[in-house]
Short mmCIF file of C-alpha atoms in Angstrom, two decimals:
data_model
loop_
_atom_site.label_atom_id
_atom_site.label_comp_id
_atom_site.label_asym_id
_atom_site.label_seq_id
_atom_site.Cartn_x
_atom_site.Cartn_y
_atom_site.Cartn_z
CA MET A 1352 1.64 111.57 250.98
CA SER A 1353 4.71 110.15 252.62
CA THR A 1354 8.17 110.10 251.08
CA LYS A 1355 8.09 106.30 251.00
CA SER A 1356 4.91 106.19 248.98
CA VAL A 1357 6.26 108.61 246.42
CA PHE A 1358 9.34 106.45 245.95
CA VAL A 1359 7.32 103.31 245.37
CA ARG A 1360 5.18 104.94 242.74
CA LEU A 1361 8.20 106.37 240.99
CA SER A 1362 9.85 102.94 240.86
CA VAL A 1363 6.81 101.33 239.31
CA LEU A 1364 6.60 104.06 236.69
CA LEU A 1365 10.25 103.55 235.65
CA MET A 1366 9.72 99.82 235.24
CA ILE A 1367 6.77 100.36 232.89
CA VAL A 1368 8.74 102.79 230.74
CA SER A 1369 11.60 100.30 230.47
CA VAL A 1370 9.29 97.55 229.24
CA LEU A 1371 7.77 99.82 226.60
CA LEU A 1372 11.20 100.87 225.32
CA VAL A 1373 12.27 97.24 224.90
CA ALA A 1374 9.08 96.36 223.02
CA CYS A 1375 9.52 99.20 220.56
CA GLY A 1376 13.20 98.48 219.82
CA PRO A 1377 14.57 96.61 216.76
CA ALA A 1378 13.99 92.88 216.65
CA ALA A 1379 16.91 90.52 216.94
CA THR A 1380 18.24 89.08 213.69
CA PRO A 1381 16.99 85.48 213.45
CA GLU A 1382 19.37 82.60 212.81
CA PRO A 1383 19.08 81.19 209.21
CA ALA A 1384 16.78 78.20 209.11
CA GLU A 1385 17.79 74.83 207.72
CA PRO A 1386 16.31 74.26 204.18
CA ILE A 1387 13.32 72.00 204.14
CA GLU A 1388 13.51 69.03 201.75
CA PRO A 1389 10.49 68.96 199.34
CA GLU A 1390 8.14 66.10 199.89
CA VAL A 1391 8.09 63.68 196.92
CA ILE A 1392 4.58 62.44 196.07
CA THR A 1393 4.74 59.13 194.32
CA ASN A 1394 1.05 58.22 194.18
CA THR A 1395 -1.10 61.08 193.03
CA VAL A 1396 -4.77 60.32 192.50
CA VAL A 1397 -6.71 62.78 190.36
CA VAL A 1398 -10.43 62.40 190.58
CA THR A 1399 -12.33 63.41 187.40
CA ALA A 1400 -15.77 62.80 185.96
CA THR A 1401 -16.22 59.35 184.38
CA PRO A 1402 -16.02 59.80 180.53
CA GLY A 1403 -18.88 58.50 178.41
CA PRO A 1404 -18.39 56.27 175.32
CA VAL A 1405 -16.73 58.07 172.36
CA GLU A 1406 -18.95 58.01 169.27
CA PRO A 1407 -16.98 56.92 166.14
CA GLU A 1408 -17.00 59.37 163.25
CA GLU A 1409 -19.45 58.46 160.52
CA PRO A 1410 -17.83 57.58 157.15
CA VAL A 1411 -18.16 60.18 154.43
CA GLU A 1412 -20.65 59.02 151.78
CA ILE A 1413 -20.10 59.86 148.12
CA THR A 1414 -22.42 59.06 145.23
CA TYR A 1415 -21.24 57.39 142.04
CA TYR A 1416 -23.51 57.59 138.97
CA THR A 1417 -22.91 55.16 136.09
CA PHE A 1418 -24.48 53.83 132.90
CA SER A 1419 -22.09 51.05 131.89
CA ALA A 1420 -22.62 48.83 134.94
CA ALA A 1421 -26.30 48.17 134.39
CA PRO A 1422 -27.68 45.64 133.86
CA ASP A 1423 -24.91 43.08 133.32
CA HIS A 1424 -22.20 44.29 135.70
CA LEU A 1425 -23.91 45.49 138.86
CA GLU A 1426 -22.51 42.58 140.86
CA ASP A 1427 -19.04 43.34 139.53
CA LEU A 1428 -19.41 46.97 140.58
CA ASP A 1429 -20.61 45.90 144.04
CA GLN A 1430 -17.47 43.82 144.40
CA MET A 1431 -15.35 46.81 143.41
CA VAL A 1432 -17.10 49.03 145.96
CA GLN A 1433 -16.49 46.45 148.69
CA LEU A 1434 -12.78 46.36 147.88
CA PHE A 1435 -12.58 50.14 147.95
CA GLU A 1436 -14.46 50.49 151.22
CA ALA A 1437 -12.28 47.83 152.86
CA ALA A 1438 -9.22 49.88 151.89
CA HIS A 1439 -10.92 53.19 152.80
CA PRO A 1440 -13.14 52.53 155.85
CA ASP A 1441 -13.80 56.25 156.24
CA ILE A 1442 -15.54 56.45 152.84
CA LYS A 1443 -18.78 54.86 151.63
CA VAL A 1444 -19.81 54.73 147.99
CA LYS A 1445 -23.48 54.90 147.05
CA VAL A 1446 -24.07 53.64 143.51
CA GLU A 1447 -26.83 54.97 141.27
CA THR A 1448 -27.40 53.83 137.68
CA ALA A 1449 -29.43 54.70 134.61
CA PRO A 1450 -29.60 53.15 131.13
CA PHE A 1451 -27.48 54.94 128.56
CA ASP A 1452 -30.44 56.34 126.59
CA GLN A 1453 -31.70 58.11 129.75
CA TYR A 1454 -28.46 58.71 131.59
CA PHE A 1455 -27.41 62.15 130.37
CA THR A 1456 -30.89 63.61 130.57
CA LYS A 1457 -31.12 62.48 134.19
CA LEU A 1458 -27.61 63.70 134.95
CA GLN A 1459 -28.44 67.17 133.66
CA THR A 1460 -31.58 67.18 135.79
CA LEU A 1461 -29.61 66.21 138.91
CA ILE A 1462 -27.05 68.94 138.31
CA ALA A 1463 -29.73 71.59 137.66
CA GLY A 1464 -31.60 70.51 140.79
CA GLY A 1465 -28.58 70.81 143.06
CA THR A 1466 -28.36 67.07 143.72
CA ALA A 1467 -25.51 66.17 141.41
CA PRO A 1468 -23.55 63.00 142.22
CA ASP A 1469 -20.01 63.44 143.54
CA VAL A 1470 -18.60 61.24 140.79
CA PHE A 1471 -20.14 60.33 137.46
CA GLU A 1472 -19.25 58.35 134.38
CA LEU A 1473 -18.76 60.16 131.08
CA ASN A 1474 -18.10 58.75 127.67
CA TYR A 1475 -15.59 60.61 125.53
CA GLU A 1476 -18.27 61.96 123.21
CA ASN A 1477 -20.12 63.78 126.02
CA PHE A 1478 -17.07 64.68 128.11
CA VAL A 1479 -16.29 67.83 126.12
CA THR A 1480 -19.77 69.25 126.77
CA TYR A 1481 -19.43 68.93 130.55
CA ALA A 1482 -15.82 70.09 130.53
CA ASP A 1483 -16.68 73.21 128.54
CA LYS A 1484 -19.41 74.17 131.04
CA GLY A 1485 -16.99 74.08 133.98
CA LEU A 1486 -18.85 71.23 135.68
CA LEU A 1487 -15.82 69.01 136.26
CA LEU A 1488 -13.15 69.27 138.96
CA ASP A 1489 -9.55 69.61 137.80
CA LEU A 1490 -7.80 66.58 139.27
CA SER A 1491 -4.33 67.77 138.28
CA PRO A 1492 -3.39 69.32 141.68
CA MET A 1493 -4.47 66.18 143.56
CA MET A 1494 -2.62 63.95 141.15
CA THR A 1495 0.55 66.04 141.48
CA ALA A 1496 0.39 65.82 145.27
CA ASP A 1497 -0.43 62.10 145.23
CA THR A 1498 2.77 60.08 145.44
CA SER A 1499 0.84 56.81 145.20
CA LEU A 1500 -0.42 57.42 141.65
CA ASN A 1501 1.69 57.37 138.52
CA ALA A 1502 -0.33 58.62 135.56
CA GLU A 1503 1.82 56.51 133.25
CA VAL A 1504 -0.12 53.40 134.31
CA TYR A 1505 -2.95 54.57 132.04
CA SER A 1506 -3.19 54.10 128.31
CA GLU A 1507 -1.91 57.37 126.90
CA ARG A 1508 -4.66 57.62 124.28
CA ALA A 1509 -7.41 56.98 126.81
CA ASN A 1510 -5.96 59.30 129.44
CA SER A 1511 -5.45 62.18 127.03
CA ALA A 1512 -9.10 61.91 125.99
CA PHE A 1513 -10.10 63.32 129.39
CA ASN A 1514 -7.62 66.18 129.43
CA TYR A 1515 -9.23 69.46 128.45
CA ASN A 1516 -7.29 72.71 128.01
CA GLY A 1517 -4.43 71.33 130.07
CA MET A 1518 -6.66 70.19 132.93
CA GLN A 1519 -7.19 66.55 133.87
CA LEU A 1520 -10.96 66.61 134.24
CA GLY A 1521 -11.41 62.86 134.51
CA LEU A 1522 -9.51 59.61 134.64
CA PRO A 1523 -10.05 56.85 132.07
CA ALA A 1524 -11.86 53.77 133.34
CA THR A 1525 -12.29 51.69 130.18
CA PHE A 1526 -11.86 51.63 126.47
CA SER A 1527 -13.56 49.42 123.94
CA THR A 1528 -14.15 48.84 120.28
CA VAL A 1529 -16.66 47.22 117.94
CA MET A 1530 -16.21 43.84 116.29
CA LEU A 1531 -17.84 41.71 113.62
CA TYR A 1532 -19.53 38.84 115.51
CA TYR A 1533 -20.54 35.78 113.54
CA ASN A 1534 -22.61 32.67 114.22
CA LYS A 1535 -20.34 29.78 113.21
CA ASP A 1536 -23.23 27.31 113.14
CA LEU A 1537 -25.10 29.38 110.55
CA PHE A 1538 -21.96 29.79 108.46
CA ASP A 1539 -21.35 26.04 108.58
CA LYS A 1540 -24.94 25.29 107.64
CA ALA A 1541 -24.79 27.62 104.63
CA GLY A 1542 -21.34 26.43 103.61
CA VAL A 1543 -19.88 29.94 103.83
CA GLU A 1544 -16.29 30.54 104.91
CA TYR A 1545 -15.82 32.44 108.15
CA PRO A 1546 -15.04 36.19 108.00
CA THR A 1547 -11.42 37.29 108.06
CA ALA A 1548 -9.72 40.48 109.20
CA ASP A 1549 -9.16 41.68 105.64
CA TRP A 1550 -12.83 41.60 104.64
CA THR A 1551 -14.42 44.66 103.04
CA TRP A 1552 -18.11 45.48 103.30
CA THR A 1553 -18.44 44.09 99.78
CA ASP A 1554 -17.26 40.73 101.15
CA ALA A 1555 -19.65 40.99 104.10
CA VAL A 1556 -22.62 41.74 101.84
CA ALA A 1557 -21.76 38.83 99.51
CA ALA A 1558 -21.61 36.45 102.46
CA GLY A 1559 -24.78 37.93 103.92
CA GLU A 1560 -26.70 37.21 100.75
CA LYS A 1561 -25.76 33.52 101.03
CA LEU A 1562 -26.65 33.45 104.73
CA ASN A 1563 -30.08 35.06 104.35
CA ASP A 1564 -32.77 32.50 105.17
CA PRO A 1565 -36.17 34.22 105.10
CA ALA A 1566 -38.05 30.95 105.69
CA ASN A 1567 -36.36 30.62 109.08
CA GLY A 1568 -36.24 34.33 109.86
CA VAL A 1569 -32.46 34.57 109.48
CA TRP A 1570 -30.74 37.71 108.22
CA GLY A 1571 -27.20 37.74 106.93
CA LEU A 1572 -25.95 40.85 108.72
CA TYR A 1573 -26.79 43.65 111.12
CA SER A 1574 -25.11 47.05 111.05
CA GLY A 1575 -27.13 49.92 112.44
CA ILE A 1576 -28.01 53.09 110.55
CA GLN A 1577 -27.09 55.66 113.19
CA PHE A 1578 -24.48 58.24 114.13
CA TRP A 1579 -21.96 55.79 115.61
CA GLU A 1580 -21.88 53.51 112.59
CA PHE A 1581 -21.93 56.41 110.17
CA TYR A 1582 -18.96 58.27 111.64
CA LYS A 1583 -16.87 55.09 111.51
CA LYS A 1584 -17.86 54.01 108.00
CA ALA A 1585 -17.32 57.59 106.88
CA ALA A 1586 -13.75 57.38 108.22
CA GLN A 1587 -13.31 54.08 106.35
CA ASN A 1588 -14.14 55.95 103.15
CA ASN A 1589 -11.76 58.87 103.88
CA CYS A 1590 -14.63 61.13 104.92
CA LYS A 1591 -14.16 63.72 107.67
CA PHE A 1592 -16.88 65.71 109.39
CA PHE A 1593 -14.58 68.76 109.61
CA ASN A 1594 -11.34 70.02 108.19
CA ASP A 1595 -8.30 69.67 110.45
CA ASP A 1596 -8.75 72.94 112.38
CA LYS A 1597 -12.55 72.70 112.48
CA THR A 1598 -13.04 75.89 110.52
CA GLU A 1599 -15.15 74.13 107.89
CA VAL A 1600 -17.81 71.42 108.08
CA THR A 1601 -17.20 68.80 105.38
CA ILE A 1602 -19.80 66.16 106.27
CA ASN A 1603 -21.49 66.48 102.85
CA SER A 1604 -18.37 65.68 100.83
CA PRO A 1605 -18.63 62.97 98.12
CA GLU A 1606 -16.73 60.51 100.35
CA CYS A 1607 -19.26 60.98 103.14
CA VAL A 1608 -22.24 60.67 100.82
CA GLN A 1609 -20.85 57.46 99.34
CA ALA A 1610 -20.31 55.97 102.82
CA LEU A 1611 -23.90 56.70 103.79
CA GLN A 1612 -25.20 55.32 100.49
CA THR A 1613 -23.34 52.04 101.16
CA MET A 1614 -25.02 51.76 104.56
CA VAL A 1615 -28.47 52.42 103.11
CA ASP A 1616 -27.96 49.96 100.27
CA MET A 1617 -27.27 47.12 102.70
CA VAL A 1618 -30.86 47.49 103.88
CA LYS A 1619 -32.73 48.66 100.79
CA ALA A 1620 -30.84 47.21 97.81
CA ASP A 1621 -28.81 44.27 99.08
CA LYS A 1622 -31.44 43.37 101.70
CA VAL A 1623 -28.94 41.65 103.95
CA VAL A 1624 -29.58 44.00 106.92
CA PRO A 1625 -33.06 44.04 108.49
CA SER A 1626 -34.88 47.35 108.67
CA ALA A 1627 -36.41 48.63 111.90
CA ALA A 1628 -39.76 47.24 110.73
CA ASP A 1629 -38.18 43.84 110.02
CA MET A 1630 -36.75 43.73 113.54
CA GLY A 1631 -40.17 44.32 115.09
CA GLY A 1632 -38.83 46.08 118.18
CA GLN A 1633 -36.15 43.50 118.91
CA SER A 1634 -32.56 44.55 119.49
CA ASP A 1635 -29.77 43.16 117.37
CA GLY A 1636 -28.45 41.45 120.50
CA ASP A 1637 -31.73 39.63 121.02
CA MET A 1638 -31.80 38.56 117.39
CA PHE A 1639 -28.21 37.33 117.42
CA LEU A 1640 -28.84 35.23 120.55
CA ALA A 1641 -31.99 33.84 118.92
CA GLY A 1642 -30.00 32.70 115.88
CA GLN A 1643 -31.68 35.26 113.61
CA LEU A 1644 -28.50 37.12 112.65
CA ALA A 1645 -25.55 35.43 111.02
CA MET A 1646 -23.35 38.49 111.64
CA ASP A 1647 -23.69 41.34 114.11
CA VAL A 1648 -21.64 44.53 114.31
CA THR A 1649 -21.50 45.46 117.98
CA GLY A 1650 -19.13 46.21 120.83
CA ILE A 1651 -16.91 43.99 122.94
CA TRP A 1652 -19.15 44.76 125.91
CA MET A 1653 -21.45 42.05 124.47
CA PHE A 1654 -18.96 39.26 125.18
CA SER A 1655 -20.57 38.55 128.54
CA ALA A 1656 -24.10 38.80 127.13
CA TYR A 1657 -23.29 36.28 124.38
CA LYS A 1658 -21.15 33.87 126.38
CA ASP A 1659 -24.02 31.42 126.96
CA ALA A 1660 -25.38 31.56 123.42
CA PRO A 1661 -26.76 28.18 122.27
CA PHE A 1662 -24.38 28.07 119.30
CA GLN A 1663 -20.72 28.55 118.46
CA TRP A 1664 -19.64 32.09 117.68
CA ASP A 1665 -16.50 34.16 117.26
CA VAL A 1666 -15.34 37.66 116.28
CA THR A 1667 -12.98 39.35 113.86
CA VAL A 1668 -11.93 42.86 112.95
CA GLU A 1669 -14.88 44.49 111.25
CA PRO A 1670 -14.84 45.07 107.49
CA GLY A 1671 -13.66 48.30 105.89
CA MET A 1672 -14.09 50.32 102.73
CA GLU A 1673 -11.14 52.19 101.24
CA ASN A 1674 -9.28 51.53 104.48
CA LYS A 1675 -9.83 50.12 107.95
CA ALA A 1676 -11.32 52.23 110.72
CA THR A 1677 -12.71 50.90 113.99
CA HIS A 1678 -14.42 52.55 116.90
CA PHE A 1679 -12.44 53.86 119.84
CA PHE A 1680 -14.81 54.34 122.74
CA ALA A 1681 -13.46 55.52 126.09
CA ASN A 1682 -15.38 55.94 129.33
CA GLY A 1683 -13.95 58.02 132.14
CA VAL A 1684 -15.02 59.08 135.62
CA SER A 1685 -15.08 62.71 136.70
CA VAL A 1686 -15.63 64.54 139.98
CA PHE A 1687 -18.37 67.17 140.08
CA ALA A 1688 -16.77 70.60 140.44
CA ALA A 1689 -19.02 71.52 143.38
CA SER A 1690 -18.74 68.22 145.26
CA LYS A 1691 -18.71 68.65 149.04
CA HIS A 1692 -16.24 65.78 149.32
CA PRO A 1693 -13.64 66.35 146.57
CA GLN A 1694 -10.79 64.45 148.27
CA GLU A 1695 -12.91 61.39 149.02
CA ALA A 1696 -14.34 61.51 145.49
CA TYR A 1697 -10.82 61.63 144.07
CA GLU A 1698 -9.81 58.59 146.13
CA TRP A 1699 -12.66 56.60 144.59
CA VAL A 1700 -11.86 57.78 141.06
CA LYS A 1701 -8.20 56.84 141.47
CA PHE A 1702 -8.92 53.42 142.96
CA PHE A 1703 -11.69 52.63 140.48
CA THR A 1704 -9.53 53.38 137.46
CA SER A 1705 -6.02 52.31 138.48
CA ASP A 1706 -6.16 49.54 141.06
CA PRO A 1707 -5.08 46.19 139.52
CA GLU A 1708 -7.76 44.26 141.41
CA MET A 1709 -10.45 46.45 139.87
CA ALA A 1710 -8.95 45.80 136.44
CA LYS A 1711 -8.98 42.06 137.03
CA ILE A 1712 -12.68 42.17 137.91
CA ARG A 1713 -13.40 43.97 134.64
CA ILE A 1714 -11.44 41.49 132.60
CA ALA A 1715 -12.89 38.43 134.30
CA SER A 1716 -16.43 39.68 133.69
CA GLY A 1717 -15.90 40.95 130.13
CA TRP A 1718 -16.81 44.48 131.20
CA GLU A 1719 -14.87 46.31 128.50
CA LEU A 1720 -11.10 46.77 128.89
CA PRO A 1721 -9.36 48.65 131.70
CA ALA A 1722 -7.51 51.68 130.38
CA LEU A 1723 -4.20 50.44 131.79
CA LYS A 1724 -0.98 49.52 130.01
CA ASP A 1725 0.02 46.47 132.06
CA PRO A 1726 0.51 43.72 129.43
CA ALA A 1727 -0.06 41.01 132.03
CA LEU A 1728 -3.67 42.12 132.34
CA PHE A 1729 -4.21 41.66 128.62
CA GLN A 1730 -2.66 38.21 128.66
CA ASP A 1731 -5.37 37.20 131.12
CA TYR A 1732 -7.96 38.79 128.86
CA LEU A 1733 -6.73 37.00 125.74
CA SER A 1734 -6.78 33.62 127.47
CA GLN A 1735 -10.54 33.76 128.09
CA THR A 1736 -13.17 32.24 125.85
CA PRO A 1737 -15.56 32.80 124.21
CA PRO A 1738 -14.71 34.30 121.83
CA ALA A 1739 -11.66 32.36 120.80
CA ASN A 1740 -10.26 35.18 118.68
CA ARG A 1741 -9.90 37.86 121.35
CA GLN A 1742 -6.68 38.91 119.67
CA ALA A 1743 -8.93 40.64 117.13
CA VAL A 1744 -9.82 43.15 119.85
CA ILE A 1745 -6.20 44.18 120.21
CA ASP A 1746 -5.77 44.15 116.43
CA SER A 1747 -8.76 46.49 116.05
CA LEU A 1748 -7.08 49.14 118.18
CA GLU A 1749 -4.53 49.59 115.40
CA PHE A 1750 -7.30 51.14 113.27
CA ALA A 1751 -9.17 52.96 116.04
CA VAL A 1752 -10.67 56.39 115.30
CA VAL A 1753 -12.33 58.60 117.90
CA PRO A 1754 -15.76 60.07 117.15
CA PRO A 1755 -15.98 63.67 115.95
CA VAL A 1756 -16.92 65.88 118.89
CA ILE A 1757 -18.14 69.42 119.46
CA VAL A 1758 -19.31 71.20 122.60
CA ARG A 1759 -22.97 70.71 121.65
CA GLN A 1760 -22.34 67.03 121.03
CA SER A 1761 -25.70 65.54 121.93
CA GLU A 1762 -27.49 68.01 119.66
CA MET A 1763 -25.23 67.06 116.77
CA GLN A 1764 -25.75 63.34 117.35
CA ASP A 1765 -29.52 63.68 117.72
CA GLY A 1766 -29.76 65.89 114.65
CA ILE A 1767 -27.76 63.51 112.47
CA ASN A 1768 -29.75 60.51 113.70
CA LYS A 1769 -33.01 62.21 112.74
CA LEU A 1770 -31.68 62.93 109.27
CA LEU A 1771 -30.58 59.31 108.88
CA GLU A 1772 -34.08 58.19 109.87
CA GLN A 1773 -35.50 60.39 107.13
CA VAL A 1774 -33.19 58.75 104.62
CA MET A 1775 -34.41 55.32 105.68
CA LEU A 1776 -38.01 56.53 105.29
CA ASP A 1777 -37.20 57.73 101.76
CA GLN A 1778 -37.91 61.33 102.79
CA LEU A 1779 -34.35 62.46 101.98
CA THR A 1780 -31.54 61.24 99.78
CA PRO A 1781 -28.12 60.72 101.39
CA GLN A 1782 -26.87 63.90 99.68
CA GLU A 1783 -29.83 65.96 100.91
CA ALA A 1784 -29.48 64.60 104.43
CA LEU A 1785 -25.79 65.43 104.66
CA ASP A 1786 -26.32 68.89 103.14
CA GLN A 1787 -28.75 69.54 105.98
CA ALA A 1788 -26.31 67.99 108.46
CA LYS A 1789 -23.66 70.50 107.36
CA THR A 1790 -26.05 73.40 108.01
CA LEU A 1791 -27.05 71.91 111.37
CA ILE A 1792 -23.48 71.50 112.58
CA GLU A 1793 -22.44 74.96 111.42
CA GLY A 1794 -25.25 76.40 113.50
CA LEU A 1795 -24.23 74.38 116.56
CA MET A 1796 -20.62 75.54 116.27
CA GLU A 1797 -21.39 79.27 116.07
#
């Protein structure tokens, strides 16, 4: 190989080495780049699936079970429910009713069968039984948390009736009393002066004897022989079923026996009160409307039933014995302790018992008296006729006495009623019947 060829090859080799050395050397430091301004997006379109229609939540339905609405006040109750549902569109109220003589048997069956209503009506006499069994929800916590309800709107006497061992187990809906109704036309025809508030039963019997008209089927007076009339007339004669602390049953005391004897004599001796056989299956209300009773002892709930009577009638405070004593009946509404909708049930109870519009419906329809203290409501009540003497209702409350109650209330009432029936059938004397009543009650209180 020539010298020239070797030189050429050597030159080429040096050039290749130089290129490789440059490639493997450190890179030059780049100049800092100018910051890039972020792009502002003013119209962003997000594509999603098209939503379907949103189904509205179904209102919660609660059941209200009542005896006092049927049959005369179902339309009034419907109006109340409509007002409530308009104010509470998320709650529906389903009303169920039963007549009083079947109501508590059916209520017990519903509770035992696991289908108890959310809210049910209780009269004071049966309230204690349900409260003692733990079947009623304590409303006290809800009432404390509820800034829209002031418990002072209620009549203190009525409200306290539904407080049990410091728990508010119901709210009072109504209270009522019993009056002496009289047919003014029959009094005028017989020339007898109208009853007055200071009458005794002696006065009532004397008037009844003048008003009796057997030829036309007219009786002077009706006053039932049953537990409710007996407890009240007993109180008029200073009789008590128990001593003050309920450690002794005193229903067979001389005062109690005398009160019962007076009731029996009105039927058997004075013959101014028709017996069950004389009534032939009719109620006293039917007989009064038919003009067959000159006087009728019954509750203010009959105002609406008698308003269209074909004769003039009025009321007064019922007669007394040694003193005056009139019925104090209170009906309340309670929430079932195991209700699935306790808050919704409470809202209905509160509205039903305290809302002024509900009270006005009651008063306008003659459906007992709302258990509220607002005097304006009672002015509206007193202005209605008939009867003209509605003031006697308010006057009667001055003498009101609550029924004697025990936990086994219905058994006591039923037992006493059976004993009174035996007296009327001449199977027992009043003394014998009340001696047995004492034994009965002692057994129920053990």
